[in-house]
CSV table of C-alpha atoms and ligand atoms in Angstrom, one decimal:
chain,number,residue,atom,x,y,z
A,1,MET,CA,24.8,42.4,25.8
A,2,VAL,CA,25.9,42.0,29.5
A,3,HIS,CA,24.1,40.0,32.1
A,4,GLU,CA,24.2,39.5,35.8
A,5,ILE,CA,24.5,36.0,37.2
A,6,TYR,CA,23.5,34.6,40.6
A,7,ALA,CA,24.0,31.2,42.2
A,8,VAL,CA,21.2,30.1,44.6
A,9,LYS,CA,21.9,27.3,46.9
A,10,PHE,CA,19.0,25.1,47.7
A,11,ALA,CA,20.5,21.8,49.1
A,12,GLU,CA,23.6,20.3,50.5
A,13,TYR,CA,25.2,16.9,51.4
A,14,VAL,CA,28.5,15.5,52.7
A,15,GLY,CA,29.8,12.7,50.5
A,16,THR,CA,33.4,11.5,50.3
A,17,ARG,CA,36.3,12.4,48.1
A,18,GLY,CA,36.4,8.8,47.0
A,19,GLY,CA,32.8,8.9,46.0
A,20,TYR,CA,33.3,11.9,43.8
A,21,PHE,CA,36.6,11.5,42.1
A,22,PHE,CA,37.3,8.9,39.4
A,23,ASN,CA,39.8,6.2,40.5
A,24,ALA,CA,40.5,7.9,43.8
A,25,PRO,CA,42.8,6.0,46.3
A,26,ALA,CA,41.1,3.7,48.8
A,27,ASP,CA,41.6,6.0,51.7
A,28,ALA,CA,39.7,8.8,49.9
A,29,HIS,CA,36.5,6.9,50.7
A,30,GLU,CA,37.0,8.0,54.3
A,31,THR,CA,37.6,11.6,53.5
A,32,PRO,CA,34.4,13.8,53.9
A,33,TRP,CA,33.7,16.0,50.9
A,34,PRO,CA,30.8,18.5,51.0
A,35,ILE,CA,28.7,19.3,48.0
A,36,ASP,CA,26.3,22.1,47.4
A,37,TYR,CA,23.3,22.1,45.0
A,38,PHE,CA,22.5,25.3,43.1
A,39,VAL,CA,20.2,26.8,40.6
A,40,TRP,CA,21.5,29.7,38.6
A,41,LEU,CA,19.8,33.0,37.6
A,42,ILE,CA,21.0,34.8,34.4
A,43,ARG,CA,19.5,38.3,34.3
A,44,GLY,CA,19.5,40.4,31.2
A,45,GLU,CA,17.4,42.5,28.9
A,46,GLU,CA,15.7,39.5,27.5
A,47,GLY,CA,14.3,38.6,30.9
A,48,ASP,CA,15.3,36.2,33.6
A,49,ILE,CA,16.8,32.9,32.4
A,50,VAL,CA,17.2,30.1,34.9
A,51,LEU,CA,19.9,27.4,34.5
A,52,ASP,CA,18.7,24.1,36.0
A,53,ALA,CA,15.6,23.3,38.1
A,54,GLY,CA,17.1,21.4,41.0
A,55,PHE,CA,15.2,18.8,42.9
A,56,SER,CA,12.2,18.5,45.1
A,57,ALA,CA,11.9,17.9,48.9
A,58,ALA,CA,10.6,14.4,48.1
A,59,THR,CA,13.6,13.5,46.1
A,60,ALA,CA,15.9,15.0,48.7
A,61,ARG,CA,14.3,12.7,51.4
A,62,LYS,CA,14.6,9.7,49.1
A,63,ARG,CA,18.3,10.4,48.4
A,64,GLY,CA,19.2,11.6,51.9
A,65,ARG,CA,20.1,15.1,50.8
A,66,THR,CA,19.5,18.2,53.0
A,67,HIS,CA,16.9,20.3,51.3
A,68,LEU,CA,17.3,23.8,52.6
A,69,ARG,CA,14.5,25.4,50.4
A,70,SER,CA,12.8,24.6,47.1
A,71,PRO,CA,14.7,25.9,44.1
A,72,ALA,CA,11.6,28.0,43.3
A,73,ASP,CA,11.6,29.6,46.8
A,74,GLY,CA,15.3,30.3,46.4
A,75,LEU,CA,14.6,32.2,43.2
A,76,ARG,CA,11.7,34.0,44.8
A,77,LEU,CA,14.1,35.5,47.3
A,78,LEU,CA,15.8,37.2,44.4
A,79,GLY,CA,12.5,38.6,43.2
A,80,VAL,CA,11.9,36.0,40.5
A,81,ASP,CA,8.5,34.6,40.0
A,82,PRO,CA,9.2,31.0,38.7
A,83,ALA,CA,5.7,30.8,37.2
A,84,THR,CA,6.6,33.6,34.7
A,85,VAL,CA,10.2,32.7,33.9
A,86,PRO,CA,10.2,32.4,30.1
A,87,LEU,CA,13.3,30.1,29.8
A,88,VAL,CA,15.0,27.4,31.8
A,89,ILE,CA,18.2,25.9,30.4
A,90,LEU,CA,18.5,22.2,31.6
A,91,SER,CA,22.2,21.3,31.7
A,92,HIS,CA,21.5,17.6,31.7
A,93,PHE,CA,18.9,15.1,33.0
A,94,HIS,CA,20.4,13.9,36.3
A,95,TYR,CA,17.9,14.0,39.2
A,96,ASP,CA,19.5,17.1,40.8
A,97,HIS,CA,19.1,19.3,37.7
A,98,VAL,CA,15.6,18.4,36.3
A,99,GLY,CA,13.9,17.3,39.5
A,100,ASP,CA,11.5,20.2,40.0
A,101,LEU,CA,10.1,21.5,36.7
A,102,GLY,CA,6.6,22.2,38.1
A,103,PRO,CA,7.0,25.7,39.4
A,104,PHE,CA,8.2,26.9,36.0
A,105,GLU,CA,4.6,26.8,34.7
A,106,THR,CA,5.1,28.8,31.5
A,107,ALA,CA,8.7,28.3,30.7
A,108,ARG,CA,10.3,26.7,27.7
A,109,PHE,CA,13.2,24.3,28.6
A,110,VAL,CA,16.4,24.2,26.6
A,111,VAL,CA,17.6,20.6,26.1
A,112,GLN,CA,20.3,19.0,24.0
A,113,ASP,CA,19.1,16.5,21.4
A,114,ARG,CA,21.6,14.0,22.6
A,115,GLU,CA,20.6,14.2,26.2
A,116,MET,CA,16.9,13.5,25.4
A,117,ALA,CA,17.9,10.6,23.0
A,118,PHE,CA,20.1,9.0,25.6
A,119,TRP,CA,17.6,9.0,28.5
A,120,THR,CA,14.8,7.7,26.4
A,121,GLY,CA,17.1,5.2,24.8
A,122,ARG,CA,18.7,1.8,25.0
A,123,TYR,CA,21.1,2.2,27.9
A,124,ALA,CA,19.1,4.5,30.2
A,125,SER,CA,17.8,1.7,32.4
A,126,ARG,CA,21.2,0.1,33.0
A,127,ALA,CA,22.1,0.3,36.7
A,128,GLU,CA,24.9,2.8,36.6
A,129,PHE,CA,22.8,5.2,34.5
A,130,ARG,CA,19.5,4.5,36.1
A,131,HIS,CA,20.5,5.4,39.6
A,132,VAL,CA,21.2,9.1,38.7
A,133,VAL,CA,17.8,9.9,37.3
A,134,GLU,CA,14.2,9.8,38.5
A,135,VAL,CA,11.9,8.3,36.0
A,136,GLY,CA,9.1,10.8,37.1
A,137,ASP,CA,11.4,13.6,36.0
A,138,LEU,CA,11.7,12.1,32.6
A,139,HIS,CA,7.9,11.8,32.4
A,140,ASP,CA,7.8,15.5,33.1
A,141,LEU,CA,10.2,16.2,30.3
A,142,LEU,CA,8.2,14.0,27.8
A,143,GLN,CA,5.1,15.9,28.8
A,144,ALA,CA,6.9,19.2,28.2
A,145,ASN,CA,7.9,17.9,24.8
A,146,TYR,CA,4.4,17.0,23.8
A,147,ASP,CA,3.2,20.3,25.1
A,148,GLY,CA,5.6,22.0,22.7
A,149,ARG,CA,7.7,23.5,25.6
A,150,LEU,CA,11.1,22.1,24.7
A,151,TRP,CA,13.7,24.1,22.8
A,152,PHE,CA,16.0,21.5,21.3
A,153,VAL,CA,19.6,22.3,20.5
A,154,ASP,CA,22.2,20.2,18.9
A,155,GLY,CA,25.7,21.2,20.0
A,156,ASP,CA,26.7,24.8,20.5
A,157,GLU,CA,24.1,27.6,20.1
A,158,GLU,CA,23.7,31.2,20.9
A,159,LEU,CA,20.3,31.5,22.6
A,160,PHE,CA,20.5,35.3,22.9
A,161,ASP,CA,23.1,37.9,22.4
A,162,GLY,CA,25.6,37.0,25.2
A,163,VAL,CA,24.0,33.7,26.3
A,164,GLU,CA,25.4,30.5,24.6
A,165,VAL,CA,25.1,26.8,25.4
A,166,HIS,CA,27.9,24.5,24.6
A,167,LEU,CA,27.7,20.7,24.4
A,168,ILE,CA,30.3,19.1,26.7
A,169,GLU,CA,30.0,15.3,26.4
A,170,GLY,CA,31.9,13.8,29.3
A,171,HIS,CA,29.6,13.6,32.4
A,172,THR,CA,26.5,12.7,30.3
A,173,PRO,CA,26.1,12.4,26.5
A,174,GLY,CA,24.4,15.7,26.2
A,175,ILE,CA,25.5,17.9,29.1
A,176,GLN,CA,25.7,21.6,28.2
A,177,ALA,CA,27.6,24.4,29.8
A,178,VAL,CA,26.6,28.0,29.5
A,179,ARG,CA,28.8,30.9,28.6
A,180,VAL,CA,27.4,34.3,29.5
A,181,ALA,CA,28.7,37.8,28.7
A,182,THR,CA,29.0,39.9,31.8
A,183,ALA,CA,30.5,43.2,32.8
A,184,ALA,CA,33.4,41.2,34.3
A,185,GLY,CA,34.0,39.4,31.1
A,186,PRO,CA,32.9,35.9,29.9
A,187,VAL,CA,31.6,33.6,32.6
A,188,VAL,CA,31.4,29.9,31.9
A,189,LEU,CA,28.9,28.1,34.1
A,190,ALA,CA,30.4,24.7,33.9
A,191,VAL,CA,27.6,22.9,35.7
A,192,ASP,CA,28.6,19.2,36.0
A,193,ALA,CA,31.3,19.4,33.3
A,194,SER,CA,33.3,20.4,36.4
A,195,HIS,CA,31.5,19.7,39.7
A,196,PHE,CA,34.3,21.1,41.9
A,197,TYR,CA,37.2,23.5,41.4
A,198,ALA,CA,39.4,20.5,42.0
A,199,ASN,CA,38.1,18.8,38.8
A,200,ILE,CA,39.0,21.6,36.3
A,201,GLU,CA,42.0,22.9,38.3
A,202,GLY,CA,43.5,19.5,39.0
A,203,ASP,CA,42.5,17.9,35.6
A,204,ALA,CA,40.7,15.3,37.8
A,205,PRO,CA,37.7,13.6,36.4
A,206,PHE,CA,34.5,13.2,38.4
A,207,ALA,CA,33.5,9.6,39.4
A,208,ILE,CA,30.2,9.5,37.4
A,209,LEU,CA,31.0,9.7,33.8
A,210,HIS,CA,29.7,8.7,30.3
A,211,SER,CA,33.1,9.1,28.6
A,212,LEU,CA,36.4,9.6,30.3
A,213,ALA,CA,38.1,11.0,27.2
A,214,GLY,CA,35.0,13.2,26.8
A,215,MET,CA,35.4,14.6,30.3
A,216,TYR,CA,39.1,15.5,29.6
A,217,ALA,CA,38.0,17.1,26.4
A,218,GLY,CA,35.4,18.9,28.3
A,219,PHE,CA,38.0,20.4,30.7
A,220,ASP,CA,39.8,21.7,27.6
A,221,ARG,CA,36.6,23.0,26.2
A,222,LEU,CA,35.8,24.9,29.4
A,223,ARG,CA,39.2,26.5,29.4
A,224,ARG,CA,39.0,27.6,25.8
A,225,LEU,CA,35.5,29.0,26.3
A,226,ALA,CA,36.7,31.1,29.3
A,227,GLY,CA,39.8,32.3,27.5
A,228,ARG,CA,42.4,34.2,29.3
A,229,HIS,CA,40.1,36.7,30.9
A,230,GLY,CA,37.1,34.6,31.6
A,231,THR,CA,35.8,32.8,34.8
A,232,ILE,CA,34.9,29.2,35.0
A,233,VAL,CA,32.4,28.5,37.8
A,234,PRO,CA,32.0,24.8,38.8
A,235,GLY,CA,28.6,23.3,39.3
A,236,HIS,CA,28.6,22.0,42.9
A,237,ASP,CA,31.5,23.5,44.8
A,238,PRO,CA,30.7,24.9,48.3
A,239,GLU,CA,33.6,27.2,47.7
A,240,ILE,CA,31.3,29.2,45.4
A,241,MET,CA,29.5,30.6,48.4
A,242,ARG,CA,32.9,31.9,49.8
A,243,ARG,CA,34.5,33.1,46.6
A,244,PHE,CA,31.7,35.3,45.5
A,245,GLU,CA,29.9,38.2,47.2
A,246,PRO,CA,26.7,37.3,49.0
A,247,VAL,CA,23.5,39.0,47.9
A,248,PRO,CA,22.7,41.5,50.7
A,249,GLY,CA,20.3,39.9,53.1
A,250,LEU,CA,20.8,36.4,51.5
A,251,GLU,CA,24.1,35.4,53.1
A,252,GLY,CA,24.5,31.6,52.8
A,253,ILE,CA,21.7,31.4,50.2
A,254,ALA,CA,22.7,33.4,47.1
A,255,VAL,CA,25.9,35.0,45.7
A,256,ARG,CA,26.4,37.3,42.8
A,257,ILE,CA,28.8,35.7,40.3
A,258,ALA,CA,29.0,38.7,38.0
B,1,LIG,ZN1,24.7,17.6,39.5
């Protein structure tokens, strides 16, 4: 079954190349490197599926990010009512992906076993891990679990005909990419398994990682998942807004990936 895919931009920031690429040369810490924050809409016969929940204005203020609109408001511009979305796939538990679950009042959330285990486990509070999550977001996820609203997966799984999640371990222990069947062929939404085109195209690991070998393996995985005719879409690249067609009337806000 084929699906449509849209990227909705809700926030932006300008970091540095050195801050984003593993083992970058010293002068790269002076090179500005813009980053965009997206939520993704996958539209098919089974209803609207959202990939990732973004983060709130409060988290944006705390972390100095420019919050352009709430992820929910971005989705509303595409005619989606977040309160009735049945399913939200959460790629991983970093603050910029699980930081605004509230508007998805009735959704179930698809999470990897390993991601939940890690962020409720032994090493989650250590500084280099702690600073990329908000504990309040983890509270929300625990509440969702006890409310029976989590759909746990372990590894690779087909959620619906034409929508699959794939465990890619490098950036976090349980990060999952999503492969979607579209009229233009398979599209692999890499999320943070490749933040930028420069990661996957340059075989260049991102600076924040759980496993360096896992990240390289993840690049290989993404390429295999896309195959010869598929498209890999990175998770945070501002280039996405230029490479794909804007949704009419939503220029600079939403593009149609397929
Ligand atoms: Zn991210």
